[in-house]
């Protein structure tokens, strides 16, 4: 087995409080991503998926603070890396695309220029050359008539096109790892499939590893080789995609899979109900008390 | 923390001004107009005359207390007039729409194109100086923002379920407007009026300073400064204290308005001050 | 862009017409005749013959609608009438005052922008810091400060005590005469600019595309320079424009205080002696100025933000 590209060891992220203690957001997450692998991170809103990815990028915002553990990229701890090192990695070796293509692009710059910025930043290219490369990058993500589109402003593009621009931007420098944080959630279903296919194909062709974050189990199943399930700041289960879906170990994973509607699973007479995991995320007090799992999970299908 | 500060300190200053105005006759050691004595003119602050005396020998402290009455009257009355006009026009325009809406919108745009101080100046020019003219000049010229807010809140409220329910129940338009819509936009209107108080106090002081507002010998903070301008070198206190009174009163209303807005609309908290 | 420009200019005309109408109505519904007011000193009544002659001279004896059509027709030909008092064309009187007013407004705005925008920017980049709190408390104080009182204090300190600058007047038009009135006038737009800049920058800093820029691996300063600044500029330009437009109105009191020979002091003096044609003309010029600046801001806005032109 080769060395992992990213190895997260016991990562803890808190919101520090004035009292000195902190509200834990990630409570010791450990996972590994191999070079070229697509790793899925699944879980409900607030479970810590996005926080994990932002921690890798070194983009945790103010109240959030990494307080323990390690994030090793090719053996180097990113939590201890200098700002300069992080800037060189960010976008260049580790790139990220976000959920909202509508707002993730600067409205006052042409998309060509925004992509070109990557080449200027990380490859020391001059603007003129960088803008030519940007057109190639747009062509690579199958944007039709890329020369013309490069001169467009984001508001002149559809959501799907904008997400392609984001992908072109993220893959511009051939990163080792692409973090895709719910890249298709805000898109139409038909566009979703195209964008997913694009990510899968491009990353496979370039050998880019992907950390794919989603709450959509169907999407995860279709793109990922391995999956981790997060709940309330803890990685509760991790396995090969196939194994996890066919044989979930943790009660929460079982609940999650039980809540997934399948075509034909519910007939009028058998009345197989979808399991509901009651209510949304536990409130802060529950989080702080570490009672993060017990009361909410019901075994099997016999809810109530 | 700052949210609390705005409300707290703004409220404190406002209460201070209201207190000074209401209890001026009991707090003031002298009469603001009649106790003129040229023997005492331009005396510096002392135990007898806390803030000194003006060119006529009148006690500045006394005149500031009575000046609060004028500032408050102008502020409150003009904002009541503005709010009534703005809400009435804005709410009916938003509710009925059509040509009435177009008309109100056009009028609002015209009002916004004329700087309010200039408009007030024009009205004062026609009506002549004095308190009633001031109330008209400041009360009828500053309703455009209130009107806009009332109109947009009415538009968004109109499409809500409970308003439509009231319509299907056969409530009259006026009843819906006054019992269903108006109470839901009182918050922002109150904020506008509070901030408007500050503006009105400032405008009154400016007009009186120009000699077009409250006329001497009545004690307006603005006209006290006109007086002080003539003896800036000899009696700086005559310029400092009335100006400080205007500043603190306006600051009080502005902070109170900001604080009210923040507490009514938590989303704004991070954006504005 | 040309079409957009022409449309914005065209849109000014109805507003201007209604303002002209409004001004005419306000000054025509007054009880009593202006000629009477002009010549009565409160003790003796003016000579009725004199009043009649004046009324005829200024056309005040004709019916209202006729006066209004003449007024609008004259306006369309840029004829603002003749002063009751000086018998000079109002346009000439205003023209003479235009440059000093403009100079004061520009100076005040430059002062406000140079200080207010950086303050707001720095406050927004360190939200919640001591610097931020002090700046914002300063801003709300600046908004509450009566400009003419600040003017008096400045006069007291820098002219009378320290004798550094002239206390009032236009002088020979040198910058020394300009400094004190410009600061006094500029304090309100300064405070407002600090506030809106902070709010605007804070909005931009927290937006998704700035997160994208960070994810690209840009340094903090490059993010601010390339992505935050221009986006925040949209709001700043709007505020600067609106303030600049209303500055000539706000300047009335400051011009009077510093005996500055601008439109504002002419307006106040004319109000005091009820020289109505001058009052009407001055107000129209101030409104026109406001509308022109607003239109210019809209055009500038469209140049900065590609989304605007599409609407």
mmCIF file of N, CA, C and O in Angstrom, chain C residues 4 8 13-14 26 41 65 68 82 125 134 137 146 169 171 173 181 188 199 208 243 248 259 269 273 278 282 299 305:
data_model
loop_
_atom_site.group_PDB
_atom_site.id
_atom_site.type_symbol
_atom_site.label_atom_id
_atom_site.label_comp_id
_atom_site.label_asym_id
_atom_site.label_seq_id
_atom_site.Cartn_x
_atom_site.Cartn_y
_atom_site.Cartn_z
ATOM 1 N N UNK C 4 -27.908 53.738 -22.579
ATOM 2 C CA UNK C 4 -28.097 53.788 -21.134
ATOM 3 C C UNK C 4 -27.913 55.220 -20.632
ATOM 4 O O UNK C 4 -28.723 55.745 -19.866
ATOM 5 N N UNK C 8 -30.778 57.669 -18.941
ATOM 6 C CA UNK C 8 -30.659 58.251 -17.606
ATOM 7 C C UNK C 8 -30.839 59.770 -17.660
ATOM 8 O O UNK C 8 -31.447 60.360 -16.783
ATOM 9 N N UNK C 13 -35.569 64.750 -16.691
ATOM 10 C CA UNK C 13 -36.401 65.882 -17.090
ATOM 11 C C UNK C 13 -37.753 65.966 -16.364
ATOM 12 O O UNK C 13 -38.092 67.017 -15.831
ATOM 13 N N UNK C 14 -38.516 64.850 -16.292
ATOM 14 C CA UNK C 14 -39.792 64.969 -15.576
ATOM 15 C C UNK C 14 -39.611 65.394 -14.125
ATOM 16 O O UNK C 14 -40.368 66.238 -13.617
ATOM 17 N N UNK C 26 -45.281 76.650 -4.373
ATOM 18 C CA UNK C 26 -44.965 77.083 -3.010
ATOM 19 C C UNK C 26 -44.869 78.607 -2.938
ATOM 20 O O UNK C 26 -45.416 79.238 -2.025
ATOM 21 N N UNK C 41 -41.195 98.034 5.769
ATOM 22 C CA UNK C 41 -40.188 97.805 6.789
ATOM 23 C C UNK C 41 -40.855 97.547 8.126
ATOM 24 O O UNK C 41 -40.234 97.590 9.166
ATOM 25 N N UNK C 65 -51.929 81.024 -14.040
ATOM 26 C CA UNK C 65 -51.544 80.066 -15.101
ATOM 27 C C UNK C 65 -50.650 80.728 -16.127
ATOM 28 O O UNK C 65 -49.731 80.126 -16.662
ATOM 29 N N UNK C 68 -47.277 80.967 -14.765
ATOM 30 C CA UNK C 68 -46.602 79.679 -14.755
ATOM 31 C C UNK C 68 -46.066 79.317 -16.143
ATOM 32 O O UNK C 68 -44.931 78.861 -16.278
ATOM 33 N N UNK C 82 -35.308 87.931 -13.257
ATOM 34 C CA UNK C 82 -34.508 89.038 -12.774
ATOM 35 C C UNK C 82 -34.699 89.182 -11.275
ATOM 36 O O UNK C 82 -35.806 89.019 -10.769
ATOM 37 N N UNK C 125 -11.746 45.372 8.073
ATOM 38 C CA UNK C 125 -10.808 44.253 8.035
ATOM 39 C C UNK C 125 -10.483 43.740 9.437
ATOM 40 O O UNK C 125 -9.945 42.660 9.597
ATOM 41 N N UNK C 134 -13.742 52.238 17.973
ATOM 42 C CA UNK C 134 -13.472 53.674 18.070
ATOM 43 C C UNK C 134 -13.914 54.378 16.781
ATOM 44 O O UNK C 134 -14.561 55.432 16.814
ATOM 45 N N UNK C 137 -17.765 54.561 16.698
ATOM 46 C CA UNK C 137 -18.298 55.545 17.637
ATOM 47 C C UNK C 137 -18.000 56.945 17.103
ATOM 48 O O UNK C 137 -18.847 57.848 17.135
ATOM 49 N N UNK C 146 -23.325 69.003 14.683
ATOM 50 C CA UNK C 146 -23.798 70.081 13.819
ATOM 51 C C UNK C 146 -22.597 70.693 13.107
ATOM 52 O O UNK C 146 -21.650 71.111 13.753
ATOM 53 N N UNK C 169 -14.521 84.275 5.038
ATOM 54 C CA UNK C 169 -14.346 84.997 3.787
ATOM 55 C C UNK C 169 -13.698 84.136 2.727
ATOM 56 O O UNK C 169 -13.170 83.056 2.999
ATOM 57 N N UNK C 171 -11.443 85.513 0.595
ATOM 58 C CA UNK C 171 -10.100 86.029 0.350
ATOM 59 C C UNK C 171 -9.858 86.188 -1.133
ATOM 60 O O UNK C 171 -10.744 86.571 -1.882
ATOM 61 N N UNK C 173 -9.344 83.683 -2.887
ATOM 62 C CA UNK C 173 -9.640 82.356 -3.420
ATOM 63 C C UNK C 173 -8.549 81.358 -3.124
ATOM 64 O O UNK C 173 -8.493 80.298 -3.735
ATOM 65 N N UNK C 181 -13.777 75.862 6.240
ATOM 66 C CA UNK C 181 -15.133 75.483 5.809
ATOM 67 C C UNK C 181 -15.196 74.081 5.199
ATOM 68 O O UNK C 181 -16.183 73.371 5.410
ATOM 69 N N UNK C 188 -19.629 65.410 7.950
ATOM 70 C CA UNK C 188 -20.799 64.530 7.805
ATOM 71 C C UNK C 188 -20.573 63.460 6.737
ATOM 72 O O UNK C 188 -20.744 62.266 7.018
ATOM 73 N N UNK C 199 -19.502 48.813 6.233
ATOM 74 C CA UNK C 199 -20.581 47.856 5.976
ATOM 75 C C UNK C 199 -20.372 47.146 4.641
ATOM 76 O O UNK C 199 -20.517 45.931 4.546
ATOM 77 N N UNK C 208 -18.996 34.673 -0.730
ATOM 78 C CA UNK C 208 -18.448 33.400 -1.193
ATOM 79 C C UNK C 208 -17.258 33.573 -2.124
ATOM 80 O O UNK C 208 -16.320 32.807 -2.079
ATOM 81 N N UNK C 243 -23.666 61.828 -1.468
ATOM 82 C CA UNK C 243 -23.222 62.870 -0.550
ATOM 83 C C UNK C 243 -22.787 64.125 -1.300
ATOM 84 O O UNK C 243 -23.110 65.237 -0.911
ATOM 85 N N UNK C 248 -24.044 70.439 -1.672
ATOM 86 C CA UNK C 248 -24.284 71.837 -1.992
ATOM 87 C C UNK C 248 -25.498 72.355 -1.221
ATOM 88 O O UNK C 248 -25.587 73.538 -0.885
ATOM 89 N N UNK C 259 -19.096 83.157 5.659
ATOM 90 C CA UNK C 259 -19.268 84.237 4.687
ATOM 91 C C UNK C 259 -18.655 83.847 3.344
ATOM 92 O O UNK C 259 -17.888 84.583 2.751
ATOM 93 N N UNK C 269 -29.415 84.667 1.980
ATOM 94 C CA UNK C 269 -29.596 86.117 1.936
ATOM 95 C C UNK C 269 -30.869 86.485 1.181
ATOM 96 O O UNK C 269 -31.599 87.384 1.578
ATOM 97 N N UNK C 273 -34.374 88.553 2.404
ATOM 98 C CA UNK C 273 -34.960 89.762 1.818
ATOM 99 C C UNK C 273 -36.070 89.436 0.828
ATOM 100 O O UNK C 273 -36.524 90.298 0.093
ATOM 101 N N UNK C 278 -34.523 84.886 -7.155
ATOM 102 C CA UNK C 278 -33.214 84.341 -6.805
ATOM 103 C C UNK C 278 -33.374 83.066 -5.990
ATOM 104 O O UNK C 278 -32.679 82.071 -6.216
ATOM 105 N N UNK C 282 -31.933 79.591 -7.192
ATOM 106 C CA UNK C 282 -30.923 78.881 -6.416
ATOM 107 C C UNK C 282 -31.383 77.465 -6.099
ATOM 108 O O UNK C 282 -30.614 76.509 -6.224
ATOM 109 N N UNK C 299 -24.158 56.225 -13.964
ATOM 110 C CA UNK C 299 -23.345 55.856 -15.122
ATOM 111 C C UNK C 299 -22.024 55.227 -14.680
ATOM 112 O O UNK C 299 -21.593 54.211 -15.202
ATOM 113 N N UNK C 305 -19.856 48.012 -12.474
ATOM 114 C CA UNK C 305 -20.557 46.750 -12.275
ATOM 115 C C UNK C 305 -21.249 46.313 -13.556
ATOM 116 O O UNK C 305 -22.236 46.909 -13.969
#
